[in-house]
Tab-separated table of C-alpha atoms (C1' of nucleotides) in Angstrom:
chain	number	residue	atom	x	y	z
B	296	MET	CA	209.796	188.211	229.996
B	297	ILE	CA	212.995	187.213	231.690
B	298	ALA	CA	215.866	187.144	229.222
B	299	THR	CA	216.648	183.552	228.446
B	300	ALA	CA	220.418	184.023	228.317
B	301	GLN	CA	220.319	185.341	224.784
B	302	LEU	CA	223.850	184.697	223.710
B	303	PRO	CA	225.193	187.679	221.829
B	304	VAL	CA	226.493	185.513	218.993
B	305	LEU	CA	230.207	184.795	219.096
B	306	ASP	CA	232.582	186.639	216.880
B	307	LEU	CA	234.728	183.891	215.457
B	308	THR	CA	237.301	186.213	213.970
B	309	ASP	CA	238.518	186.795	217.517
B	310	LEU	CA	239.755	183.240	217.528
B	311	ARG	CA	242.239	183.944	214.768
B	312	ALA	CA	243.775	186.718	216.807
B	313	CYS	CA	244.249	184.718	219.980
B	314	CYS	CA	244.933	181.215	218.822
B	315	ALA	CA	245.820	180.634	215.195
B	316	PRO	CA	247.586	178.399	214.672
B	317	LEU	CA	246.968	176.158	217.677
B	318	THR	CA	250.539	175.010	217.450
B	319	GLY	CA	251.948	178.547	217.556
B	320	GLY	CA	252.459	178.564	221.288
B	321	VAL	CA	250.980	177.349	224.516
B	322	ILE	CA	247.309	178.304	224.726
B	323	ASP	CA	245.921	179.330	228.137
B	324	SER	CA	242.839	177.781	229.641
B	325	ALA	CA	240.480	180.594	228.778
B	326	ASP	CA	241.455	180.631	225.106
B	327	ALA	CA	241.342	176.819	224.938
B	328	GLU	CA	237.814	177.044	226.255
B	329	ARG	CA	236.804	179.443	223.503
B	330	VAL	CA	238.410	177.380	220.781
B	331	ALA	CA	236.712	174.201	222.092
B	332	THR	CA	233.376	175.986	222.239
B	333	ALA	CA	233.589	176.923	218.574
B	334	LEU	CA	234.678	173.395	217.592
B	335	LYS	CA	232.018	171.764	219.673
B	336	ALA	CA	229.353	173.575	217.650
B	337	LEU	CA	230.758	171.888	214.573
B	338	ALA	CA	231.525	168.510	216.069
B	339	GLU	CA	228.100	166.925	215.506
B	340	PRO	CA	227.117	164.991	212.376
B	341	THR	CA	223.666	166.511	212.038
B	342	ARG	CA	225.088	170.026	212.267
B	343	ILE	CA	227.703	169.187	209.641
B	344	ARG	CA	224.927	168.067	207.357
B	345	LEU	CA	222.844	171.139	208.057
B	346	ILE	CA	225.758	173.390	207.157
B	347	SER	CA	226.320	171.589	203.854
B	348	LEU	CA	222.633	171.565	203.099
B	349	ILE	CA	222.264	175.303	203.669
B	350	ALA	CA	225.396	176.017	201.634
B	351	ALA	CA	224.062	173.838	198.753
B	352	GLN	CA	220.681	175.632	198.744
B	353	PRO	CA	220.095	178.054	195.884
B	354	GLY	CA	220.593	181.484	197.382
B	355	GLY	CA	222.644	180.024	200.182
B	356	GLU	CA	219.811	180.083	202.612
B	357	ALA	CA	217.203	177.646	203.977
B	358	CYS	CA	214.266	177.645	206.309
B	359	VAL	CA	213.734	174.958	208.930
B	360	CYS	CA	211.076	173.378	206.752
B	361	ASP	CA	213.676	172.833	204.012
B	362	LEU	CA	215.935	170.971	206.363
B	363	THR	CA	213.830	168.593	208.477
B	364	ASP	CA	213.168	166.113	205.718
B	365	PRO	CA	216.777	165.864	204.438
B	366	VAL	CA	218.232	165.228	207.892
B	367	GLY	CA	215.349	163.002	208.953
B	368	LEU	CA	214.889	164.447	212.414
B	369	SER	CA	212.018	166.221	214.130
B	370	GLN	CA	211.438	169.955	213.687
B	371	PRO	CA	212.320	170.763	217.313
B	372	THR	CA	215.601	168.924	216.968
B	373	VAL	CA	216.507	170.710	213.753
B	374	SER	CA	215.623	174.092	215.352
B	375	HIS	CA	217.813	173.160	218.285
B	376	HIS	CA	220.816	172.424	216.079
B	377	LEU	CA	220.331	175.594	214.120
B	378	LYS	CA	220.279	177.593	217.292
B	379	VAL	CA	223.528	176.017	218.428
B	380	LEU	CA	225.160	176.994	215.157
B	381	ALA	CA	223.708	180.493	215.278
B	382	ASP	CA	224.781	181.024	218.867
B	383	ALA	CA	228.281	179.923	217.873
B	384	GLY	CA	228.440	182.597	215.149
B	385	ILE	CA	228.420	180.137	212.281
B	386	LEU	CA	224.871	180.791	210.996
B	387	THR	CA	222.666	183.881	210.887
B	388	ARG	CA	218.895	183.766	211.381
B	389	GLU	CA	216.545	186.097	209.572
B	390	GLN	CA	212.799	186.000	210.045
B	391	ARG	CA	210.920	186.743	206.840
B	392	THR	CA	207.097	186.449	207.097
B	393	LYS	CA	206.402	183.078	208.562
B	394	TRP	CA	209.748	181.551	207.793
B	395	ALA	CA	213.116	181.727	209.523
B	396	TYR	CA	215.942	181.730	207.010
B	397	TYR	CA	219.371	180.519	208.032
B	398	ARG	CA	222.580	181.231	206.118
B	399	LEU	CA	226.309	180.831	206.677
B	400	VAL	CA	228.200	183.701	208.260
B	401	PRO	CA	230.852	184.669	205.639
B	402	GLY	CA	234.278	183.626	206.810
B	403	ALA	CA	233.081	181.932	209.965
B	404	LEU	CA	234.088	178.444	208.980
B	405	ALA	CA	237.354	179.778	207.597
B	406	ALA	CA	238.113	181.438	210.908
B	407	ILE	CA	237.790	178.136	212.716
B	408	GLY	CA	239.720	176.410	209.985
B	409	ALA	CA	242.550	178.952	210.395
B	410	LEU	CA	243.152	177.590	213.799
B	411	LEU	CA	244.022	174.257	212.361
B	412	SER	CA	245.754	175.290	209.203
B	413	ASN	CA	249.129	177.079	209.029
B	414	ASP	CA	250.246	174.131	211.049
B	415	PRO	CA	254.069	173.950	211.181
B	416	THR	CA	253.955	170.172	211.052
B	417	SER	CA	252.259	170.329	207.684
B	418	ARG	CA	255.152	172.180	206.023
B	419	SER	CA	257.242	169.054	205.766
B	420	ASP	CA	255.345	167.518	202.908
L	16	MET	CA	241.574	138.460	225.627
L	17	ILE	CA	238.877	139.821	223.349
L	18	ALA	CA	240.212	142.666	221.288
L	19	THR	CA	239.130	145.843	222.999
L	20	ALA	CA	238.145	147.575	219.796
L	21	GLN	CA	241.644	148.733	219.149
L	22	LEU	CA	240.940	151.582	216.736
L	23	PRO	CA	243.329	151.396	213.838
L	24	VAL	CA	244.062	155.115	213.980
L	25	LEU	CA	242.063	157.185	211.615
L	26	ASP	CA	243.678	158.530	208.443
L	27	LEU	CA	242.614	162.144	208.445
L	28	THR	CA	243.746	162.749	204.903
L	29	ASP	CA	240.712	160.750	203.798
L	30	LEU	CA	238.542	163.556	205.078
L	31	ARG	CA	239.998	165.981	202.524
L	32	ALA	CA	238.969	163.650	199.712
L	33	CYS	CA	235.432	163.165	200.770
L	34	CYS	CA	234.382	166.393	202.416
L	35	ALA	CA	236.618	169.419	201.827
L	36	PRO	CA	235.228	171.961	201.788
L	37	LEU	CA	232.133	171.214	203.869
L	38	THR	CA	230.237	173.722	201.798
L	39	GLY	CA	231.175	172.075	198.461
L	40	GLY	CA	228.103	169.956	198.292
L	41	VAL	CA	225.597	168.024	200.432
L	42	ILE	CA	227.478	165.599	202.663
L	43	ASP	CA	225.895	162.236	203.341
L	44	SER	CA	225.339	160.832	206.844
L	45	ALA	CA	228.307	158.555	206.854
L	46	ASP	CA	230.751	161.227	205.843
L	47	ALA	CA	229.160	163.704	208.291
L	48	GLU	CA	229.759	161.140	210.996
L	49	ARG	CA	233.442	160.890	210.104
L	50	VAL	CA	233.913	164.595	209.977
L	51	ALA	CA	232.174	165.015	213.325
L	52	THR	CA	234.333	162.285	214.836
L	53	ALA	CA	237.499	164.121	213.861
L	54	LEU	CA	236.164	167.461	215.131
L	55	LYS	CA	234.934	165.892	218.413
L	56	ALA	CA	238.458	164.821	219.210
L	57	LEU	CA	239.529	168.444	218.996
L	58	ALA	CA	236.466	170.012	220.606
L	59	GLU	CA	237.649	169.809	224.183
L	60	PRO	CA	239.636	172.510	226.014
L	61	THR	CA	242.054	170.164	227.705
L	62	ARG	CA	242.889	168.465	224.435
L	63	ILE	CA	243.424	171.823	222.776
L	64	ARG	CA	245.908	172.668	225.498
L	65	LEU	CA	247.646	169.293	225.221
L	66	ILE	CA	248.120	169.842	221.484
L	67	SER	CA	249.617	173.243	221.960
L	68	LEU	CA	251.809	172.031	224.816
L	69	ILE	CA	253.198	169.135	222.785
L	70	ALA	CA	253.827	171.404	219.779
L	71	ALA	CA	255.651	173.868	222.004
L	72	GLN	CA	257.887	171.256	223.528
L	73	PRO	CA	261.503	171.233	222.317
L	74	GLY	CA	261.695	168.385	219.837
L	75	GLY	CA	257.930	168.528	219.355
L	76	GLU	CA	257.271	165.589	221.661
L	77	ALA	CA	256.240	165.100	225.260
L	78	CYS	CA	255.624	162.279	227.687
L	79	VAL	CA	252.586	162.102	229.913
L	80	CYS	CA	254.714	163.225	232.855
L	81	ASP	CA	255.490	166.455	231.007
L	82	LEU	CA	251.820	167.274	230.601
L	83	THR	CA	250.023	166.454	233.817
L	84	ASP	CA	251.336	169.486	235.710
L	85	PRO	CA	250.646	172.080	233.002
L	86	VAL	CA	247.077	171.000	232.517
L	87	GLY	CA	246.455	170.411	236.191
L	88	LEU	CA	244.642	167.112	235.836
L	89	SER	CA	245.299	163.588	237.047
L	90	GLN	CA	247.568	161.265	235.124
L	91	PRO	CA	244.735	158.908	234.117
L	92	THR	CA	242.782	161.842	232.740
L	93	VAL	CA	245.700	163.074	230.705
L	94	SER	CA	246.337	159.564	229.391
L	95	HIS	CA	242.706	159.376	228.437
L	96	HIS	CA	242.837	162.585	226.408
L	97	LEU	CA	246.012	161.601	224.683
L	98	LYS	CA	244.450	158.326	223.696
L	99	VAL	CA	241.459	160.101	222.229
L	100	LEU	CA	243.773	162.304	220.176
L	101	ALA	CA	245.885	159.337	219.093
L	102	ASP	CA	242.844	157.288	218.093
L	103	ALA	CA	241.654	160.233	216.028
L	104	GLY	CA	244.944	160.238	214.121
L	105	ILE	CA	246.010	163.578	215.524
L	106	LEU	CA	248.845	162.307	217.725
L	107	THR	CA	251.296	159.401	217.514
L	108	ARG	CA	252.492	157.493	220.534
L	109	GLU	CA	255.911	156.014	220.803
L	110	GLN	CA	257.088	154.039	223.746
L	111	ARG	CA	260.762	154.605	224.603
L	112	THR	CA	261.971	152.823	227.666
L	113	LYS	CA	259.580	153.719	230.499
L	114	TRP	CA	258.149	156.749	228.797
L	115	ALA	CA	255.476	157.192	226.196
L	116	TYR	CA	256.227	160.058	223.859
L	117	TYR	CA	253.427	161.764	221.979
L	118	ARG	CA	253.848	164.031	218.980
L	119	LEU	CA	251.665	165.652	216.374
L	120	VAL	CA	250.932	163.744	213.164
L	121	PRO	CA	252.273	165.989	210.399
L	122	GLY	CA	249.459	167.498	208.430
L	123	ALA	CA	246.721	166.042	210.608
L	124	LEU	CA	245.413	169.347	211.948
L	125	ALA	CA	245.728	170.857	208.505
L	126	ALA	CA	243.618	168.080	207.070
L	127	ILE	CA	240.811	168.910	209.489
L	128	GLY	CA	241.343	172.595	208.855
L	129	ALA	CA	240.990	172.031	205.121
L	130	LEU	CA	237.377	170.973	205.764
L	131	LEU	CA	236.639	174.431	207.080
L	132	SER	CA	238.871	176.562	204.859
L	133	ASN	CA	238.395	177.061	201.103
L	134	ASP	CA	234.986	178.165	202.194
L	135	PRO	CA	233.189	179.981	199.335
L	136	THR	CA	231.573	182.377	201.807
L	137	SER	CA	234.992	183.644	202.801
L	138	ARG	CA	235.928	184.849	199.333
L	139	SER	CA	233.841	187.955	199.715
L	140	ASP	CA	236.295	189.839	201.942
Q	286	DA	C1'	188.301	186.474	215.700
Q	287	DT	C1'	189.359	181.921	214.044
Q	288	DG	C1'	192.173	178.686	212.074
Q	289	DA	C1'	196.330	177.085	209.851
Q	290	DT	C1'	201.171	176.879	209.376
Q	291	DG	C1'	206.116	177.602	210.569
Q	292	DT	C1'	209.164	177.906	214.385
Q	293	DA	C1'	210.858	178.076	219.172
Q	294	DT	C1'	210.689	176.481	223.868
Q	295	DC	C1'	209.856	173.135	227.582
Q	296	DG	C1'	210.201	168.759	230.033
Q	297	DA	C1'	211.787	164.293	230.008
Q	298	DC	C1'	214.775	160.729	228.967
Q	299	DA	C1'	218.755	157.936	227.364
Q	300	DT	C1'	223.292	158.283	226.040
Q	301	DC	C1'	227.796	160.236	225.944
Q	302	DT	C1'	231.773	162.378	228.206
Q	303	DG	C1'	235.290	164.209	231.513
Q	304	DT	C1'	237.033	163.221	235.784
Q	305	DC	C1'	239.218	160.766	239.574
Q	306	DA	C1'	240.830	156.901	242.842
Q	307	DA	C1'	242.249	152.393	242.632
Q	308	DT	C1'	244.385	149.016	240.179
Q	309	DT	C1'	247.075	146.817	236.627
Q	310	DC	C1'	250.626	146.704	233.223
Q	311	DA	C1'	255.392	147.671	231.284
Q	312	DC	C1'	259.919	148.566	231.845
Q	313	DA	C1'	264.245	149.319	234.162
Q	314	DT	C1'	267.305	148.672	237.936
Q	315	DG	C1'	269.060	147.097	242.492
T	92	DC	C1'	263.557	138.296	241.989
T	93	DA	C1'	261.952	142.378	244.170
T	94	DT	C1'	261.256	147.132	243.948
T	95	DG	C1'	260.226	151.532	241.940
T	96	DT	C1'	258.472	154.478	238.361
T	97	DG	C1'	255.785	155.867	234.212
T	98	DA	C1'	251.615	154.900	231.847
T	99	DA	C1'	247.198	152.505	230.704
T	100	DT	C1'	242.911	150.436	232.192
T	101	DT	C1'	238.889	149.881	235.174
T	102	DG	C1'	234.825	151.330	237.724
T	103	DA	C1'	232.123	154.896	239.304
T	104	DC	C1'	229.907	159.200	239.093
T	105	DA	C1'	228.267	163.892	237.886
T	106	DG	C1'	227.325	166.835	234.246
T	107	DA	C1'	226.566	167.698	229.298
T	108	DT	C1'	224.127	166.525	225.029
T	109	DG	C1'	220.869	164.726	221.320
T	110	DT	C1'	216.344	163.465	220.727
T	111	DC	C1'	211.359	163.677	220.906
T	112	DG	C1'	206.372	164.876	222.105
T	113	DA	C1'	203.745	168.429	223.806
T	114	DT	C1'	203.160	173.044	223.983
T	115	DA	C1'	203.609	178.014	223.212
T	116	DC	C1'	204.606	181.719	220.091
T	117	DA	C1'	204.421	184.231	215.540
T	118	DT	C1'	202.561	185.144	211.256
T	119	DC	C1'	199.369	184.943	207.713
T	120	DA	C1'	194.614	183.765	205.444
T	121	DT	C1'	189.864	183.415	205.799
DNA sequence: ATGATGTATCGACATCTGTCAATTCACATG
DNA sequence: CATGTGAATTGACAGATGTCGATACATCAT
């Protein structure tokens, strides 16, 4: 089968190296693109809910079947959002028997958050 | 003239109260929408560059004319992006004589970053 | 094998979004 | 008042995105 552009899963820690904090200097177009790509993965209400639902799950993991009802969307749509988050390096996917279990990548959210924290303009308060 | 939905500028500090960290509990649809709205404003490469350009400016402020050349886009497009960032509560706009000066809202980026930091999964390293 | 169940992919569609040219608005100055 | 300059708005358009139904794939049970 032709490879369907299997994204190699982004390493979000790279973003800290290049761009944290955003206000630390002028960011070139290529880095801005990478930062925006990471943020785009998060900038969707359903995906925000999915992240919080997975984190709240006992064991910190959830299968697709655990998530469709809470978010109130179809199974294909939920699978799509989970794929977006996994491709962005925010979630991992692990197939166990019939179920696909998703969990947060440790430190991934913090790496994105580090771009926005350590903000010089926040030292004034 | 009918009010053109003049957004009252979001207060990003509210997000800390409701949703930081994202992984602290299940987030309801309304809050997820607000979080996503804030992140959407940032999730665009040109806007990332505009933020870093403004922050790098001496005095921490810039007019539209300072920004069009560095980002290489038309004046209307730059104005559009600045409006998106201002409506999201990330930038302020101040008209002085003929020029409109934009600057970062102190702590705004940090407030968004706080949603993603303090992430329990990042304590393991 | 056959069937059942969980998940991913595909195709289609409506909506959203980034961009620009053209225009309008705001302000200052001759 | 007329003119020039900086910025915002409008209208249009191409491309991206969220959603679903239908379908294909994967794994288990019978």
